mmCIF file of C-alpha atoms and ligand atoms in Angstrom:
data_model
loop_
_atom_site.group_PDB
_atom_site.id
_atom_site.type_symbol
_atom_site.label_atom_id
_atom_site.label_comp_id
_atom_site.label_asym_id
_atom_site.label_seq_id
_atom_site.Cartn_x
_atom_site.Cartn_y
_atom_site.Cartn_z
ATOM 1 C CA MET A 831 22.662 94.887 -26.591
ATOM 2 C CA LEU A 832 25.500 92.172 -25.067
ATOM 3 C CA TYR A 833 24.593 90.414 -28.812
ATOM 4 C CA GLU A 834 25.150 93.267 -30.787
ATOM 5 C CA ILE A 835 28.550 94.220 -28.309
ATOM 6 C CA ASN A 836 29.860 90.117 -29.312
ATOM 7 C CA GLU A 837 28.421 89.584 -33.214
ATOM 8 C CA LYS A 838 30.696 93.004 -33.231
ATOM 9 C CA ALA A 839 33.621 92.705 -32.033
ATOM 10 C CA LEU A 840 32.825 88.974 -34.222
ATOM 11 C CA LYS A 841 32.857 91.334 -37.641
ATOM 12 C CA LEU A 842 36.028 93.795 -36.431
ATOM 13 C CA GLU A 843 37.962 90.095 -35.682
ATOM 14 C CA SER A 844 37.027 88.957 -38.624
ATOM 15 C CA GLU A 845 38.149 91.921 -40.806
ATOM 16 C CA GLY A 846 41.844 91.225 -39.220
ATOM 17 C CA LYS A 847 41.082 93.675 -36.556
ATOM 18 C CA LYS A 848 42.646 93.089 -32.758
ATOM 19 C CA ILE A 849 39.900 93.286 -30.353
ATOM 20 C CA ILE A 850 40.815 93.642 -26.561
ATOM 21 C CA ARG A 851 37.824 91.693 -25.093
ATOM 22 C CA LEU A 852 36.615 92.283 -21.651
ATOM 23 C CA ASN A 853 32.856 91.962 -22.455
ATOM 24 C CA ILE A 854 32.277 88.779 -21.578
ATOM 25 C CA GLY A 855 32.851 86.203 -17.678
ATOM 26 C CA ASP A 856 35.003 83.801 -19.935
ATOM 27 C CA PRO A 857 38.446 83.618 -17.971
ATOM 28 C CA ASP A 858 41.367 83.548 -20.260
ATOM 29 C CA LEU A 859 42.994 80.927 -17.451
ATOM 30 C CA ALA A 860 43.071 77.233 -18.321
ATOM 31 C CA THR A 861 41.709 74.195 -17.234
ATOM 32 C CA PRO A 862 44.009 73.391 -14.578
ATOM 33 C CA ASN A 863 46.057 70.133 -15.986
ATOM 34 C CA GLU A 864 45.152 68.097 -13.008
ATOM 35 C CA ILE A 865 41.099 68.403 -13.810
ATOM 36 C CA ILE A 866 41.307 67.675 -17.159
ATOM 37 C CA GLU A 867 43.952 64.494 -16.577
ATOM 38 C CA ALA A 868 41.437 62.900 -14.246
ATOM 39 C CA ALA A 869 38.787 63.315 -17.073
ATOM 40 C CA TYR A 870 40.750 61.717 -19.365
ATOM 41 C CA ALA A 871 41.406 58.735 -16.994
ATOM 42 C CA ALA A 872 37.425 58.597 -16.091
ATOM 43 C CA MET A 873 37.026 58.055 -19.883
ATOM 44 C CA LYS A 874 39.811 55.513 -20.208
ATOM 45 C CA LYS A 875 37.870 53.432 -16.849
ATOM 46 C CA GLY A 876 34.419 53.658 -19.432
ATOM 47 C CA LYS A 877 32.990 56.553 -17.066
ATOM 48 C CA THR A 878 31.131 56.865 -20.348
ATOM 49 C CA LYS A 879 27.120 55.505 -20.266
ATOM 50 C CA TYR A 880 24.240 56.977 -18.104
ATOM 51 C CA SER A 881 24.381 57.243 -14.733
ATOM 52 C CA SER A 882 22.302 58.698 -12.206
ATOM 53 C CA SER A 883 20.247 61.946 -12.379
ATOM 54 C CA TYR A 884 21.541 62.795 -8.921
ATOM 55 C CA GLY A 885 24.753 63.370 -9.878
ATOM 56 C CA GLU A 886 27.115 60.438 -8.479
ATOM 57 C CA LEU A 887 27.540 59.922 -5.492
ATOM 58 C CA SER A 888 31.105 60.438 -4.212
ATOM 59 C CA LEU A 889 30.478 63.246 -5.714
ATOM 60 C CA ARG A 890 27.510 64.592 -3.434
ATOM 61 C CA GLU A 891 28.949 63.632 -1.063
ATOM 62 C CA LYS A 892 32.165 65.950 -1.093
ATOM 63 C CA LEU A 893 30.198 68.941 -1.657
ATOM 64 C CA ALA A 894 28.020 67.638 1.410
ATOM 65 C CA GLU A 895 31.047 67.553 3.319
ATOM 66 C CA ILE A 896 32.496 71.245 1.381
ATOM 67 C CA HIS A 897 29.060 72.834 2.940
ATOM 68 C CA GLY A 898 27.818 70.682 6.056
ATOM 69 C CA VAL A 899 24.597 69.323 4.559
ATOM 70 C CA SER A 900 23.316 65.965 3.649
ATOM 71 C CA ALA A 901 24.592 63.844 0.517
ATOM 72 C CA ASP A 902 20.615 63.782 -0.330
ATOM 73 C CA ASN A 903 20.622 67.714 -0.234
ATOM 74 C CA VAL A 904 23.050 67.927 -2.552
ATOM 75 C CA VAL A 905 21.585 67.772 -6.690
ATOM 76 C CA ILE A 906 24.433 67.722 -9.683
ATOM 77 C CA THR A 907 22.905 70.080 -12.908
ATOM 78 C CA ALA A 908 24.660 71.431 -16.251
ATOM 79 C CA GLY A 909 26.106 74.055 -14.977
ATOM 80 C CA SER A 910 24.626 76.497 -12.623
ATOM 81 C CA LYS A 911 23.128 78.036 -14.974
ATOM 82 C CA TRP A 912 20.639 74.954 -16.070
ATOM 83 C CA GLY A 913 20.380 74.542 -12.129
ATOM 84 C CA ILE A 914 18.977 78.348 -11.934
ATOM 85 C CA PHE A 915 16.784 77.598 -14.578
ATOM 86 C CA ALA A 916 15.971 74.357 -12.987
ATOM 87 C CA THR A 917 14.408 75.919 -10.084
ATOM 88 C CA MET A 918 13.060 78.463 -11.450
ATOM 89 C CA TYR A 919 10.739 76.631 -13.462
ATOM 90 C CA LEU A 920 9.783 74.538 -10.498
ATOM 91 C CA MET A 921 9.178 77.559 -8.738
ATOM 92 C CA LEU A 922 7.416 79.964 -11.104
ATOM 93 C CA ARG A 923 6.193 77.140 -13.780
ATOM 94 C CA ASN A 924 2.688 78.604 -12.377
ATOM 95 C CA GLY A 925 2.052 82.157 -12.113
ATOM 96 C CA GLY A 926 3.928 84.162 -9.690
ATOM 97 C CA ASN A 927 6.509 86.383 -9.157
ATOM 98 C CA VAL A 928 10.271 86.843 -8.452
ATOM 99 C CA ILE A 929 12.070 89.584 -6.501
ATOM 100 C CA ILE A 930 15.511 90.545 -8.852
ATOM 101 C CA PRO A 931 17.375 92.714 -7.372
ATOM 102 C CA THR A 932 19.601 95.209 -10.140
ATOM 103 C CA PRO A 933 21.910 94.896 -11.454
ATOM 104 C CA TYR A 934 21.491 91.848 -11.683
ATOM 105 C CA TRP A 935 23.159 88.756 -14.629
ATOM 106 C CA THR A 936 21.041 89.278 -16.783
ATOM 107 C CA ALA A 937 19.445 85.702 -17.194
ATOM 108 C CA TYR A 938 17.802 85.723 -13.871
ATOM 109 C CA GLU A 939 14.674 88.426 -16.352
ATOM 110 C CA LEU A 940 14.983 86.248 -19.594
ATOM 111 C CA THR A 941 14.229 83.124 -17.759
ATOM 112 C CA ALA A 942 11.817 84.547 -15.845
ATOM 113 C CA LYS A 943 10.393 86.383 -18.935
ATOM 114 C CA THR A 944 10.479 82.124 -20.652
ATOM 115 C CA LEU A 945 8.266 80.876 -17.914
ATOM 116 C CA GLY A 946 5.722 83.916 -17.881
ATOM 117 C CA ALA A 947 6.685 84.754 -14.752
ATOM 118 C CA GLN A 948 6.108 88.474 -13.385
ATOM 119 C CA THR A 949 9.748 90.646 -12.477
ATOM 120 C CA LYS A 950 10.029 93.141 -9.829
ATOM 121 C CA LEU A 951 13.234 94.387 -10.078
ATOM 122 C CA LEU A 952 14.717 96.209 -6.685
ATOM 123 C CA ARG A 953 17.235 98.894 -7.789
ATOM 124 C CA THR A 954 20.257 99.006 -5.577
ATOM 125 C CA GLU A 955 23.205 102.416 -6.404
ATOM 126 C CA LEU A 956 26.633 102.623 -6.755
ATOM 127 C CA ASP A 957 25.635 105.560 -3.814
ATOM 128 C CA ASP A 958 24.580 102.741 -1.055
ATOM 129 C CA LYS A 959 27.652 100.432 -2.365
ATOM 130 C CA TRP A 960 24.680 98.408 -3.665
ATOM 131 C CA ARG A 961 22.579 97.180 -0.377
ATOM 132 C CA ILE A 962 19.382 95.827 -0.682
ATOM 133 C CA ASP A 963 16.823 97.968 0.800
ATOM 134 C CA LEU A 964 14.917 95.993 3.408
ATOM 135 C CA ASP A 965 12.242 98.495 3.258
ATOM 136 C CA LYS A 966 11.789 98.612 -0.382
ATOM 137 C CA LEU A 967 12.492 94.661 -0.248
ATOM 138 C CA GLU A 968 9.126 93.883 2.157
ATOM 139 C CA ASN A 969 7.449 96.932 0.101
ATOM 140 C CA LEU A 970 7.824 94.773 -2.896
ATOM 141 C CA ILE A 971 6.564 91.294 -1.519
ATOM 142 C CA ASP A 972 3.350 90.727 -2.091
ATOM 143 C CA LYS A 973 0.559 87.266 -1.961
ATOM 144 C CA GLU A 974 2.213 86.302 -5.820
ATOM 145 C CA THR A 975 5.528 86.647 -4.763
ATOM 146 C CA ARG A 976 7.650 83.165 -4.997
ATOM 147 C CA MET A 977 10.998 84.134 -4.450
ATOM 148 C CA ILE A 978 13.106 86.121 -4.014
ATOM 149 C CA ILE A 979 17.088 85.710 -6.589
ATOM 150 C CA LEU A 980 20.538 87.281 -4.076
ATOM 151 C CA ASN A 981 23.063 86.864 -6.317
ATOM 152 C CA ASN A 982 26.186 87.265 -3.880
ATOM 153 C CA PRO A 983 29.336 88.188 -4.486
ATOM 154 C CA ASN A 984 27.374 90.265 -7.422
ATOM 155 C CA ASN A 985 27.852 89.681 -10.721
ATOM 156 C CA PRO A 986 28.615 92.808 -12.048
ATOM 157 C CA THR A 987 29.302 94.777 -9.400
ATOM 158 C CA SER A 988 31.840 92.231 -7.717
ATOM 159 C CA LYS A 989 30.035 92.825 -3.964
ATOM 160 C CA VAL A 990 29.656 90.834 -1.959
ATOM 161 C CA MET A 991 26.423 91.301 0.442
ATOM 162 C CA ASP A 992 26.890 92.929 3.955
ATOM 163 C CA PRO A 993 26.102 89.625 6.783
ATOM 164 C CA ASP A 994 23.933 92.076 8.299
ATOM 165 C CA VAL A 995 21.392 92.601 5.429
ATOM 166 C CA LEU A 996 22.015 89.283 4.617
ATOM 167 C CA ASP A 997 20.193 88.390 7.678
ATOM 168 C CA GLY A 998 17.401 90.657 7.304
ATOM 169 C CA ILE A 999 16.904 89.991 4.070
ATOM 170 C CA VAL A 1000 16.386 86.554 5.093
ATOM 171 C CA GLY A 1001 14.641 87.824 7.620
ATOM 172 C CA ILE A 1002 11.761 88.551 5.404
ATOM 173 C CA ALA A 1003 11.660 86.383 3.346
ATOM 174 C CA ASN A 1004 10.867 83.839 6.414
ATOM 175 C CA ARG A 1005 7.831 85.787 7.912
ATOM 176 C CA LYS A 1006 6.710 86.187 4.240
ATOM 177 C CA GLY A 1007 6.877 82.345 2.702
ATOM 178 C CA VAL A 1008 9.864 83.602 0.150
ATOM 179 C CA THR A 1009 12.061 80.987 -0.844
ATOM 180 C CA ILE A 1010 15.049 82.414 -1.317
ATOM 181 C CA LEU A 1011 17.665 81.298 -4.659
ATOM 182 C CA SER A 1012 21.158 82.022 -3.868
ATOM 183 C CA ASP A 1013 23.512 82.457 -7.491
ATOM 184 C CA GLU A 1014 26.728 82.151 -5.002
ATOM 185 C CA VAL A 1015 29.455 81.063 -8.262
ATOM 186 C CA TYR A 1016 31.945 83.462 -6.902
ATOM 187 C CA GLY A 1017 31.641 82.900 -2.931
ATOM 188 C CA THR A 1018 34.508 80.393 -3.111
ATOM 189 C CA ILE A 1019 36.855 82.493 -5.296
ATOM 190 C CA ALA A 1020 35.366 86.305 -3.567
ATOM 191 C CA PHE A 1021 38.361 88.329 -1.577
ATOM 192 C CA VAL A 1022 35.934 88.639 1.755
ATOM 193 C CA LYS A 1023 34.282 85.966 3.521
ATOM 194 C CA THR A 1024 31.049 85.915 1.605
ATOM 195 C CA LYS A 1025 28.106 84.157 3.868
ATOM 196 C CA SER A 1026 25.848 82.143 2.303
ATOM 197 C CA ILE A 1027 22.416 81.004 1.867
ATOM 198 C CA LEU A 1028 23.155 78.163 3.623
ATOM 199 C CA GLU A 1029 24.321 79.217 7.103
ATOM 200 C CA TYR A 1030 19.999 80.223 7.648
ATOM 201 C CA GLY A 1031 19.261 76.647 7.434
ATOM 202 C CA ASP A 1032 17.564 74.767 4.857
ATOM 203 C CA ASN A 1033 13.908 76.136 3.852
ATOM 204 C CA HIS A 1034 16.646 78.353 1.063
ATOM 205 C CA ILE A 1035 18.033 77.545 -2.209
ATOM 206 C CA LEU A 1036 21.863 77.449 -3.188
ATOM 207 C CA SER A 1037 23.170 77.621 -6.276
ATOM 208 C CA ASN A 1038 26.810 76.609 -6.958
ATOM 209 C CA GLY A 1039 29.334 76.037 -10.255
ATOM 210 C CA PHE A 1040 32.796 74.457 -10.716
ATOM 211 C CA SER A 1041 32.742 77.614 -13.569
ATOM 212 C CA LYS A 1042 34.669 80.507 -11.833
ATOM 213 C CA THR A 1043 35.998 78.830 -9.074
ATOM 214 C CA PHE A 1044 38.603 75.923 -11.212
ATOM 215 C CA THR A 1045 37.457 77.647 -14.721
ATOM 216 C CA MET A 1046 35.642 75.164 -15.895
ATOM 217 C CA THR A 1047 32.996 77.836 -18.056
ATOM 218 C CA GLY A 1048 32.806 75.435 -20.975
ATOM 219 C CA TRP A 1049 32.403 71.832 -18.901
ATOM 220 C CA ARG A 1050 28.982 72.524 -17.641
ATOM 221 C CA ILE A 1051 29.052 71.170 -14.005
ATOM 222 C CA GLY A 1052 27.169 73.403 -11.421
ATOM 223 C CA TYR A 1053 24.619 72.072 -8.865
ATOM 224 C CA ILE A 1054 22.172 73.084 -6.324
ATOM 225 C CA ILE A 1055 21.803 72.133 -2.747
ATOM 226 C CA ALA A 1056 18.119 72.538 -0.694
ATOM 227 C CA ASN A 1057 15.896 70.337 0.906
ATOM 228 C CA LYS A 1058 15.112 66.688 0.062
ATOM 229 C CA GLU A 1059 11.868 67.462 -1.423
ATOM 230 C CA PHE A 1060 13.143 70.123 -3.750
ATOM 231 C CA VAL A 1061 16.621 68.229 -4.651
ATOM 232 C CA ASP A 1062 14.013 64.965 -5.558
ATOM 233 C CA GLN A 1063 11.430 67.034 -7.840
ATOM 234 C CA LEU A 1064 15.241 69.023 -9.528
ATOM 235 C CA THR A 1065 16.136 65.382 -9.924
ATOM 236 C CA ARG A 1066 12.828 64.700 -11.462
ATOM 237 C CA LEU A 1067 13.439 67.373 -14.044
ATOM 238 C CA ASN A 1068 16.257 66.208 -14.841
ATOM 239 C CA GLN A 1069 15.285 62.811 -15.729
ATOM 240 C CA ILE A 1070 12.732 64.640 -18.462
ATOM 241 C CA THR A 1071 16.122 66.374 -19.644
ATOM 242 C CA ILE A 1072 20.245 66.428 -19.535
ATOM 243 C CA ASN A 1073 19.775 62.768 -17.531
ATOM 244 C CA ASN A 1074 23.232 63.778 -15.765
ATOM 245 C CA VAL A 1075 26.532 65.314 -17.024
ATOM 246 C CA PRO A 1076 28.572 63.544 -17.985
ATOM 247 C CA VAL A 1077 30.707 60.546 -15.229
ATOM 248 C CA PHE A 1078 34.022 61.639 -16.121
ATOM 249 C CA THR A 1079 33.617 65.195 -15.965
ATOM 250 C CA GLN A 1080 31.952 64.800 -12.363
ATOM 251 C CA GLU A 1081 34.970 62.663 -11.403
ATOM 252 C CA ALA A 1082 36.915 65.916 -12.680
ATOM 253 C CA ALA A 1083 35.284 67.769 -10.344
ATOM 254 C CA LEU A 1084 35.642 65.866 -7.673
ATOM 255 C CA LYS A 1085 39.337 65.999 -8.312
ATOM 256 C CA ALA A 1086 38.920 69.860 -8.735
ATOM 257 C CA LEU A 1087 37.180 69.516 -5.002
ATOM 258 C CA GLU A 1088 39.823 67.610 -3.376
ATOM 259 C CA LEU A 1089 42.792 70.034 -5.280
ATOM 260 C CA GLN A 1090 40.360 73.015 -4.144
ATOM 261 C CA GLY A 1091 43.262 74.493 -1.947
ATOM 262 C CA GLN A 1092 45.872 74.546 -4.190
ATOM 263 C CA LEU A 1093 44.381 75.375 -7.280
ATOM 264 C CA SER A 1094 41.541 77.922 -6.558
ATOM 265 C CA ASN A 1095 43.242 79.636 -4.807
ATOM 266 C CA ALA A 1096 46.039 80.485 -7.328
ATOM 267 C CA ILE A 1097 42.985 81.252 -9.432
ATOM 268 C CA LYS A 1098 42.035 83.614 -6.837
ATOM 269 C CA GLU A 1099 45.216 85.420 -6.103
ATOM 270 C CA GLU A 1100 45.791 86.241 -10.077
ATOM 271 C CA TYR A 1101 42.510 87.838 -10.202
ATOM 272 C CA GLN A 1102 43.102 89.871 -7.359
ATOM 273 C CA LYS A 1103 46.365 91.183 -8.597
ATOM 274 C CA ARG A 1104 44.094 91.829 -12.419
ATOM 275 C CA ALA A 1105 41.714 93.570 -9.679
ATOM 276 C CA LYS A 1106 43.909 96.052 -7.881
ATOM 277 C CA MET A 1107 44.906 96.686 -11.094
ATOM 278 C CA ALA A 1108 42.153 97.681 -12.762
ATOM 279 C CA SER A 1109 40.974 100.052 -9.489
ATOM 280 C CA GLU A 1110 44.418 102.284 -9.832
ATOM 281 C CA ILE A 1111 43.524 103.030 -13.115
ATOM 282 C CA LEU A 1112 40.662 103.649 -12.544
ATOM 283 C CA LYS A 1113 40.083 105.467 -10.128
ATOM 284 C CA THR A 1114 41.194 108.138 -11.715
ATOM 285 C CA VAL A 1115 38.544 109.245 -13.685
ATOM 286 C CA LEU A 1116 35.155 106.965 -12.579
ATOM 287 C CA GLU A 1117 33.182 106.504 -9.380
ATOM 288 C CA PHE A 1118 32.850 102.339 -8.535
ATOM 289 C CA THR A 1119 32.851 100.491 -5.672
ATOM 290 C CA GLU A 1120 36.397 97.956 -5.862
ATOM 291 C CA PRO A 1121 36.009 94.410 -6.543
ATOM 292 C CA GLU A 1122 35.781 92.254 -3.437
ATOM 293 C CA ALA A 1123 35.219 89.116 -5.298
ATOM 294 C CA PRO A 1124 36.739 87.899 -9.170
ATOM 295 C CA PHE A 1125 36.642 88.833 -12.266
ATOM 296 C CA TYR A 1126 34.243 92.171 -13.159
ATOM 297 C CA VAL A 1127 34.269 95.761 -12.455
ATOM 298 C CA PHE A 1128 30.305 98.392 -13.111
ATOM 299 C CA PRO A 1129 31.914 101.907 -12.466
ATOM 300 C CA ARG A 1130 29.657 105.192 -13.578
ATOM 301 C CA LYS A 1131 30.471 108.001 -15.752
ATOM 302 C CA ARG A 1132 27.839 110.841 -15.109
ATOM 303 C CA GLY A 1133 26.176 111.915 -17.874
ATOM 304 C CA LEU A 1134 27.496 108.627 -19.947
ATOM 305 C CA ASP A 1135 25.675 106.713 -22.449
ATOM 306 C CA SER A 1136 27.164 103.321 -22.434
ATOM 307 C CA GLU A 1137 25.095 102.427 -25.070
ATOM 308 C CA ARG A 1138 27.156 104.698 -26.858
ATOM 309 C CA PHE A 1139 29.765 104.197 -25.814
ATOM 310 C CA THR A 1140 30.410 101.131 -25.976
ATOM 311 C CA LEU A 1141 29.734 100.679 -29.253
ATOM 312 C CA ASP A 1142 32.656 103.809 -29.532
ATOM 313 C CA LEU A 1143 35.263 101.913 -28.007
ATOM 314 C CA LEU A 1144 34.958 98.612 -29.142
ATOM 315 C CA ASP A 1145 35.871 100.724 -32.534
ATOM 316 C CA LYS A 1146 39.366 102.116 -30.770
ATOM 317 C CA GLY A 1147 39.814 98.146 -30.262
ATOM 318 C CA VAL A 1148 38.384 97.381 -26.900
ATOM 319 C CA ALA A 1149 35.214 95.498 -25.747
ATOM 320 C CA VAL A 1150 33.006 96.010 -23.055
ATOM 321 C CA ALA A 1151 29.126 95.619 -21.380
ATOM 322 C CA PRO A 1152 26.385 98.361 -21.627
ATOM 323 C CA GLY A 1153 24.743 98.940 -18.172
ATOM 324 C CA THR A 1154 21.232 98.919 -19.634
ATOM 325 C CA ALA A 1155 22.256 94.724 -20.655
ATOM 326 C CA PHE A 1156 22.268 94.464 -16.132
ATOM 327 C CA GLY A 1157 19.541 97.197 -15.661
ATOM 328 C CA ASP A 1158 18.330 100.595 -16.085
ATOM 329 C CA TYR A 1159 22.177 101.241 -15.614
ATOM 330 C CA ARG A 1160 22.886 103.328 -18.411
ATOM 331 C CA GLU A 1161 26.007 105.306 -16.347
ATOM 332 C CA HIS A 1162 27.736 102.239 -16.412
ATOM 333 C CA PHE A 1163 29.983 99.649 -18.418
ATOM 334 C CA ARG A 1164 30.523 96.485 -16.736
ATOM 335 C CA ILE A 1165 34.532 95.239 -17.589
ATOM 336 C CA SER A 1166 35.795 91.724 -17.242
ATOM 337 C CA LEU A 1167 38.586 91.669 -16.047
ATOM 338 C CA THR A 1168 39.016 87.349 -17.959
ATOM 339 C CA ALA A 1169 42.096 88.913 -19.924
ATOM 340 C CA PRO A 1170 46.237 88.471 -19.448
ATOM 341 C CA ARG A 1171 46.738 91.372 -16.944
ATOM 342 C CA ALA A 1172 48.668 92.813 -20.260
ATOM 343 C CA GLU A 1173 45.934 92.943 -22.284
ATOM 344 C CA ILE A 1174 43.304 94.287 -19.537
ATOM 345 C CA GLU A 1175 45.424 97.103 -18.498
ATOM 346 C CA ALA A 1176 46.388 98.315 -22.013
ATOM 347 C CA GLY A 1177 42.439 98.643 -22.840
ATOM 348 C CA LEU A 1178 42.003 99.993 -19.320
ATOM 349 C CA ASP A 1179 44.102 102.701 -20.537
ATOM 350 C CA LYS A 1180 41.986 102.700 -24.109
ATOM 351 C CA ILE A 1181 38.850 102.943 -21.703
ATOM 352 C CA CYS A 1182 40.521 106.597 -20.077
ATOM 353 C CA GLU A 1183 41.226 107.829 -22.504
ATOM 354 C CA ALA A 1184 38.409 107.762 -24.379
ATOM 355 C CA LEU A 1185 36.547 108.443 -21.321
ATOM 356 C CA GLU A 1186 38.910 111.840 -21.277
HETATM 357 N N1 PMP B 1115 26.107 82.986 -11.875
HETATM 358 C C1 PMP B 1115 26.499 83.869 -12.446
HETATM 359 C C2 PMP B 1115 25.942 85.228 -11.601
HETATM 360 C C3 PMP B 1115 27.369 84.023 -13.618
HETATM 361 O O1 PMP B 1115 27.623 85.230 -13.700
HETATM 362 C C4 PMP B 1115 26.978 83.054 -14.456
HETATM 363 C C5 PMP B 1115 28.107 82.786 -15.352
HETATM 364 N N2 PMP B 1115 28.295 83.482 -16.013
HETATM 365 C C6 PMP B 1115 26.604 81.491 -13.875
HETATM 366 C C7 PMP B 1115 25.584 81.924 -13.278
HETATM 367 C C8 PMP B 1115 26.954 80.755 -15.047
HETATM 368 O O2 PMP B 1115 27.581 80.160 -15.373
HETATM 369 P P1 PMP B 1115 27.481 78.530 -15.430
HETATM 370 O O3 PMP B 1115 28.884 78.112 -16.233
HETATM 371 O O4 PMP B 1115 27.761 77.491 -14.055
HETATM 372 O O5 PMP B 1115 26.620 77.444 -15.869
#
């Protein structure tokens, strides 16, 4: 359905219609110039060759310093998407099942299916403020369970996990010998503190990236932090697939980290303003938890068929994503706050009108 919406939006645009694009998580903001300059300087210095499949040591050391681990625990991946695919491949290629809380980022389930792994979906609800029920989680784990995927903060709800709940999940996973893959790609620019999986030692796996923190979606760079043995395995997979993320991209990412305070704070502030505005406009007509992280709102309207609604809304010039793209959430839809503020405001007004 996500693809159908996107295709229809493109078709309408090609017919000359203006579509306000609130359906995908690709930010309108430009990559900061300092990052672009660093890539250009690296290219001019000849950083255009094959390189280590672990990633550049300078970048791994910087990430290790930020996360309080050793460089041996860090491997650079082609976007966090590749890091997640590679991790799931390594853990699930010989069978087993994976527990995925819903609503989820669609790629987790699609990847599991591609690998022939069984998925066990763990439903969370708006009425529980999207909290994971620990008893339900424990009951889902069986002998074949290899991993639990957490997305903290979550896409599509923008909810940051309550530290007590996270403590409980890690406790269960440790007791049952199940590995957690924690996708924290929105964590650095969350509006509230996000407790990282790394705070629990190195038997779980962190996935993170630069796409959201620094508006670098097209650069394709991310990283995995795990124990050394897993990092070595993932590096071997890099060797036979991507080999390495371009070194000039890695140098640009290093510059981004050096300027992190200045660059990502500005990005975060802009998203915070957008989220506040969206909450104000939407709260009269829809139910939702206020975003604690950038990009998304995932509201509900009782009785709504969000697939029908999404297609009708597109005819009115606004693209959003139906809740069914994130699990069984027909009464919800996802709004991406990844357009200029004036456009978002116009889009939200049209959404409210359409719901009346
Ligand atoms: N995880 C989540 C939850 C995402 O929403 C996205 C992008 N939409 C990604 C990972 C992938 O990001 P990257 O550009 O680093 O591959």
